[in-house]
PDB file of C-alpha atoms in Angstrom:
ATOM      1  CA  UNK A 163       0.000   0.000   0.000  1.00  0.00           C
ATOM      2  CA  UNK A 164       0.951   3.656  -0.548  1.00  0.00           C
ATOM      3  CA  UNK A 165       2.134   6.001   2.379  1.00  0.00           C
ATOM      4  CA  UNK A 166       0.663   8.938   3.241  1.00  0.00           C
ATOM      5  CA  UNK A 167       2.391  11.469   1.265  1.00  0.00           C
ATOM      6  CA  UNK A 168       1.271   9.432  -1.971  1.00  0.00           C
ATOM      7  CA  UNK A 169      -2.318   8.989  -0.809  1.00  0.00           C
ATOM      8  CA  UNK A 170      -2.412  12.717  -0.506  1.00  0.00           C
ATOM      9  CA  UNK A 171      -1.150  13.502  -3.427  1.00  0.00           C
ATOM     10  CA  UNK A 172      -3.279  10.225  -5.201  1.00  0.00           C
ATOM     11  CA  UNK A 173      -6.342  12.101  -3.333  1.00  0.00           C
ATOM     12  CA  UNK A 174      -5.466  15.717  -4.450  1.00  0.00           C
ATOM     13  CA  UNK A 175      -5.653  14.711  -8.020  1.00  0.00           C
ATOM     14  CA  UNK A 176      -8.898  12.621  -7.528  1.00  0.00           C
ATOM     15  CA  UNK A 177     -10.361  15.662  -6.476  1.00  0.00           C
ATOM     16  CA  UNK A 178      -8.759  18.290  -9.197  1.00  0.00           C
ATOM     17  CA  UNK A 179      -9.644  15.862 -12.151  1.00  0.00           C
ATOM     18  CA  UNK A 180     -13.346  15.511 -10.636  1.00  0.00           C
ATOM     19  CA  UNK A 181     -13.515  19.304  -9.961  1.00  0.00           C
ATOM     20  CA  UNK A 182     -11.882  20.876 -13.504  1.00  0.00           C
ATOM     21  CA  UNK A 183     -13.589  18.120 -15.703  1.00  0.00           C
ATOM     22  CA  UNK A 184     -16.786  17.904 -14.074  1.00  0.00           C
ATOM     23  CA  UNK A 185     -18.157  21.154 -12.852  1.00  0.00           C
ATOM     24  CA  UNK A 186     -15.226  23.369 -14.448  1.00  0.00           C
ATOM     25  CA  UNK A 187     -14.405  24.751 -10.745  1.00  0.00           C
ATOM     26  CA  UNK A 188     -10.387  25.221 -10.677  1.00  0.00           C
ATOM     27  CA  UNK A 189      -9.161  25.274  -6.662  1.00  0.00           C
ATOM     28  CA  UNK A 190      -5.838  25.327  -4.674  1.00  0.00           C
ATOM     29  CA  UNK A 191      -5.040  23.512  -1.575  1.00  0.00           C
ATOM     30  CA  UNK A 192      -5.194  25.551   1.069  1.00  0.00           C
ATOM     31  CA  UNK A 193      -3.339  25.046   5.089  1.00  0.00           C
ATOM     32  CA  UNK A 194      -5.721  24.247   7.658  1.00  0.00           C
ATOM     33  CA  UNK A 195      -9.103  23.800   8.243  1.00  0.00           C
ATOM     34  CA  UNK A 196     -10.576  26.154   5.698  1.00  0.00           C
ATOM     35  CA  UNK A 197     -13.276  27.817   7.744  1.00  0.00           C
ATOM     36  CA  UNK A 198     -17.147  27.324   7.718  1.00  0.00           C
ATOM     37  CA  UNK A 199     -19.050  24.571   5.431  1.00  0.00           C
ATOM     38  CA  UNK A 200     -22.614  23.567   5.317  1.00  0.00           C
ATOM     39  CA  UNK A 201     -22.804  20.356   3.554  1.00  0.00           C
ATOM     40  CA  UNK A 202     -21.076  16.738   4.453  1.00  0.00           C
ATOM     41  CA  UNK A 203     -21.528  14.238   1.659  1.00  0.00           C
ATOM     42  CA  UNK A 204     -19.766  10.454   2.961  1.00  0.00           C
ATOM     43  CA  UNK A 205     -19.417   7.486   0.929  1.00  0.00           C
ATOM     44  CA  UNK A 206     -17.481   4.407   2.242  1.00  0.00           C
ATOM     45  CA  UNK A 207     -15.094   1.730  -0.062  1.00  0.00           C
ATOM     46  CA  UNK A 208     -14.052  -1.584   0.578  1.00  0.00           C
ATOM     47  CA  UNK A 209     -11.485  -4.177  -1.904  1.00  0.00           C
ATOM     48  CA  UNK A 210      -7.726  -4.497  -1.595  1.00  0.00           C
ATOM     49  CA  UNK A 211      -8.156  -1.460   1.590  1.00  0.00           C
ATOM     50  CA  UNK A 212     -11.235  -0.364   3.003  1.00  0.00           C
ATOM     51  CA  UNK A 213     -12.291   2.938   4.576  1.00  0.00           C
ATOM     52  CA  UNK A 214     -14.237   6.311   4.321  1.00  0.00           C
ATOM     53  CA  UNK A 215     -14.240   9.566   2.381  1.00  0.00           C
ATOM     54  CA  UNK A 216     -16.267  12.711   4.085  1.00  0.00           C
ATOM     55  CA  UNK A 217     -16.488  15.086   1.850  1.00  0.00           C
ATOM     56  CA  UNK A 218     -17.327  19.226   3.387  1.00  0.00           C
ATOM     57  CA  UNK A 219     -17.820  22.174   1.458  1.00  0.00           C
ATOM     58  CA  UNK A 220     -19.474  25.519   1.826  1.00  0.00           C
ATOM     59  CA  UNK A 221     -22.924  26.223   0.195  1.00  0.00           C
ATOM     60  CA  UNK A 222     -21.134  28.674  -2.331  1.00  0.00           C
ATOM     61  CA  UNK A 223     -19.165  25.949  -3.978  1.00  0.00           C
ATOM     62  CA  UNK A 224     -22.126  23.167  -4.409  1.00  0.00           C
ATOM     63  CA  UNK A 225     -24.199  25.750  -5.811  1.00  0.00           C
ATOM     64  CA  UNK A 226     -21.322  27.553  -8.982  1.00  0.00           C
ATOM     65  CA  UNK A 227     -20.739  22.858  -9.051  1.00  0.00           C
ATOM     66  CA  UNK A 228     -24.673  22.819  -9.994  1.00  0.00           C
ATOM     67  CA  UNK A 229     -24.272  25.868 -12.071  1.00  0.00           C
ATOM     68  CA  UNK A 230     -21.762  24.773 -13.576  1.00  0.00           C
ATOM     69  CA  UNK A 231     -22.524  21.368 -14.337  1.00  0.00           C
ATOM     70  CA  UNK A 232     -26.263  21.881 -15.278  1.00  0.00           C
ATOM     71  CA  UNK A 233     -26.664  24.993 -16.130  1.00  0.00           C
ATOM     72  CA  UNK A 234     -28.821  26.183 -14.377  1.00  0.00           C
ATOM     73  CA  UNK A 235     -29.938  29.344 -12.522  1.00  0.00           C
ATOM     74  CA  UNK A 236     -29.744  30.888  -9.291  1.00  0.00           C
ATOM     75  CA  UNK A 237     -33.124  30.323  -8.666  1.00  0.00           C
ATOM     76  CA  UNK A 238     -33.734  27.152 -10.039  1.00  0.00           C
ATOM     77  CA  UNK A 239     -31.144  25.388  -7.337  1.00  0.00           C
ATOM     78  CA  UNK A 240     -32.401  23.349  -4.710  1.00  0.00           C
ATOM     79  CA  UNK A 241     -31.286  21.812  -1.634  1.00  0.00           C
ATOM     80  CA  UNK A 242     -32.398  18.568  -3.694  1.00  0.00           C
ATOM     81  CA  UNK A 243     -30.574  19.332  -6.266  1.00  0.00           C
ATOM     82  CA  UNK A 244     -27.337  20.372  -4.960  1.00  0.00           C
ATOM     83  CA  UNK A 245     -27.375  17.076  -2.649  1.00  0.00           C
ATOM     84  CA  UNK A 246     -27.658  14.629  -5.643  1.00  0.00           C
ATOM     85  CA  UNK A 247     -24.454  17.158  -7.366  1.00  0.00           C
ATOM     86  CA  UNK A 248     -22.626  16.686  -3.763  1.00  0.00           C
ATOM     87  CA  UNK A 249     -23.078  13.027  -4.034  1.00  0.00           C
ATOM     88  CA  UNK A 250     -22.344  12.428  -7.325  1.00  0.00           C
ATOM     89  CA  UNK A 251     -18.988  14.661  -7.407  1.00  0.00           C
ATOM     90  CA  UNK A 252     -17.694  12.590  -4.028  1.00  0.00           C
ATOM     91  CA  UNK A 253     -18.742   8.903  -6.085  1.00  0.00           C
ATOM     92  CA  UNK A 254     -16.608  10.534  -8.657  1.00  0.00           C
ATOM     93  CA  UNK A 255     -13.548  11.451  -6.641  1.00  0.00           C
ATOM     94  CA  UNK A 256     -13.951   7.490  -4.804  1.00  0.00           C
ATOM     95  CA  UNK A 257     -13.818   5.966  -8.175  1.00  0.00           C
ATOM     96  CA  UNK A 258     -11.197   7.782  -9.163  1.00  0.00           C
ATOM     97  CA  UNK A 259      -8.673   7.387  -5.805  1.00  0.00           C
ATOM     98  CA  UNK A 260      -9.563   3.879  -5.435  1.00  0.00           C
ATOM     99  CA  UNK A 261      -8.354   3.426  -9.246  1.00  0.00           C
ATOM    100  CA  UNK A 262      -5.364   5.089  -8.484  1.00  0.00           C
ATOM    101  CA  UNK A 263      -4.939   3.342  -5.171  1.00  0.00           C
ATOM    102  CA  UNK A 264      -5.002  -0.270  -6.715  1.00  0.00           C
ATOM    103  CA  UNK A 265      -5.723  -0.334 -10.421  1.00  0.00           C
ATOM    104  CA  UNK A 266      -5.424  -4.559 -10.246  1.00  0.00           C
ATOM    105  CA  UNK A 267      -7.926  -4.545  -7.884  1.00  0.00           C
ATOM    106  CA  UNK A 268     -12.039  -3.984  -8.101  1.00  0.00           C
ATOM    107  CA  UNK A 269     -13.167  -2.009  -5.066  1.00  0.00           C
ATOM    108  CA  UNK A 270     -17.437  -2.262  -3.975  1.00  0.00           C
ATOM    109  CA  UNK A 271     -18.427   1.793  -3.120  1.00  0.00           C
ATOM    110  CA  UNK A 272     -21.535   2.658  -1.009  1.00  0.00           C
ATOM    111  CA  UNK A 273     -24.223   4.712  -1.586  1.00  0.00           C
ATOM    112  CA  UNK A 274     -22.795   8.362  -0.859  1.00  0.00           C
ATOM    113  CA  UNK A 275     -24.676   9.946   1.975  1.00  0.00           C
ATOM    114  CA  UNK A 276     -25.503  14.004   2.098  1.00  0.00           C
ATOM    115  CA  UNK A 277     -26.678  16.282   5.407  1.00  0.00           C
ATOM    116  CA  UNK A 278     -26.710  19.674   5.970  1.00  0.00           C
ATOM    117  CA  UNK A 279     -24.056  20.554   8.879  1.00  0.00           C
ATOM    118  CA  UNK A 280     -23.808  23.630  10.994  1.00  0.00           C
ATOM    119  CA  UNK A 281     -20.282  24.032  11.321  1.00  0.00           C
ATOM    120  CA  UNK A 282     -18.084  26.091  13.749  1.00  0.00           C
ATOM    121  CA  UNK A 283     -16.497  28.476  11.242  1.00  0.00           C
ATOM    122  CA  UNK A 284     -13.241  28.750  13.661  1.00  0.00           C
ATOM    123  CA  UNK A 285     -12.655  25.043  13.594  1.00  0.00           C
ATOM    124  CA  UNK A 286     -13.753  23.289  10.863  1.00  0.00           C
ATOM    125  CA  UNK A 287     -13.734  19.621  10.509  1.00  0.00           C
ATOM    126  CA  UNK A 288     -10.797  17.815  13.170  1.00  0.00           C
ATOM    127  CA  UNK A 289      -8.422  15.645  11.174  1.00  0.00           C
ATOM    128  CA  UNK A 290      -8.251  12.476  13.970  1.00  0.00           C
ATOM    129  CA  UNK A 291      -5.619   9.792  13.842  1.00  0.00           C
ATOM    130  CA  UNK A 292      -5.643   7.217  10.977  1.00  0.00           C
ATOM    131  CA  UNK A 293      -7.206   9.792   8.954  1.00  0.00           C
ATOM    132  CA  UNK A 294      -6.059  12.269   5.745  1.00  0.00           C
ATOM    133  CA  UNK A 295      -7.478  16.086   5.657  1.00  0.00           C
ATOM    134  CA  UNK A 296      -7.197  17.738   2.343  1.00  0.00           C
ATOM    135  CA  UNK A 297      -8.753  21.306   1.915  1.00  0.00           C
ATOM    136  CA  UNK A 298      -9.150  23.480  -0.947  1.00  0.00           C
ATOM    137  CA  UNK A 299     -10.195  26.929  -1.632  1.00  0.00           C
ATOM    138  CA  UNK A 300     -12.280  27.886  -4.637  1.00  0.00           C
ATOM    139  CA  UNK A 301     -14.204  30.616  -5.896  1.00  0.00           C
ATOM    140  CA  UNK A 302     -17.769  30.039  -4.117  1.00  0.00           C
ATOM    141  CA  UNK A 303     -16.251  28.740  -0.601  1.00  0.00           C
ATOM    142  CA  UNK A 304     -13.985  25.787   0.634  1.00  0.00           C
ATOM    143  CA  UNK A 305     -14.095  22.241   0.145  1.00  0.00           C
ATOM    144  CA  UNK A 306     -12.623  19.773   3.026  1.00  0.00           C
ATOM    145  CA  UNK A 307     -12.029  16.001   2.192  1.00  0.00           C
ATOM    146  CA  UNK A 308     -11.371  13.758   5.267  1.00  0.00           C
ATOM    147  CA  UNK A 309     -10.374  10.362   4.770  1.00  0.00           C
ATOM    148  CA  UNK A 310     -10.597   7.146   6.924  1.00  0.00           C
ATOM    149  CA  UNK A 311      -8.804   4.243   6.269  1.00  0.00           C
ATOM    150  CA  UNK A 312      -7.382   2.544   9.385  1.00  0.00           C
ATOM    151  CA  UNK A 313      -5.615  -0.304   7.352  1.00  0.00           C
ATOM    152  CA  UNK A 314      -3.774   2.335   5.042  1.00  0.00           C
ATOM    153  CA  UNK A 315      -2.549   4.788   7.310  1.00  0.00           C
TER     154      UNK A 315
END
């Protein structure tokens, strides 16, 4: 298995690919928490490693990924909506770790998962032990990725 340094980096480029091709949003990584976020999307994996991906962003940046993505207007997004775009982008950036993770191997995904959070806009979400915090500012807001993968890390 990969160390951390290269699951970072394998995660950092899920997420850019999934980002730039999908919903045309272009974002730098960014030290530390990243502030205040709204959503939390979760999906879990399991194959050669198993383990979770949370996925945190601010309103801002699920609504220009909608936007962008569908085409749509300010005031024809939805909570609805911008769950099922939330979902779908962290499915997306699964797929595409996982492949990079172990392309010989086939890995089973969940269902992702979506809630609305209040978050402490100090803080953010805690990185814990055995887990990987990526965050990434964007026009719109912040995105946070926290992954769990106690085998791995």
């Amino acid at each position: 298995m990969a160390n951390i340094k290269t699951i970072q980096e394998m995660l950092t480029r899920a997420i850019f690919e999934v980002f730039e091709r999908m919903y045309y949003i272009f974002s730098e990584p960014l030290k530390g928490n990243g502030g205040n976020y709204q959503m939390k999307s979760t999906i879990n994996f399991s194959g050669s490693a198993n383990g979770s991906i949370q996925l945190f962003l601010s309103r801002g940046i699920a609504e220009a990924m909608v936007k962008n993505m569908l085409n749509l207007q300010q005031d024809e997004i939805d909570l609805p909506i911008m769950a099922d775009c939330v979902k779908e982008s962290l499915n997306m950036i699964c797929g595409n770790f996982v492949r990079k993770l172990d392309p010989e191997r086939v890995f089973d995904l969940s269902l992702p998962t979506f809630e609305m959070i209040s978050d402490d806009a100090d803080k953010g979400p805690e990185v814990m032990d055995r887990q990987v915090g990526l965050t990434f500012v964007a026009d719109g807001g912040n995105v946070r990725l926290i992954m769990t993968a106690p085998d791995m890390l």
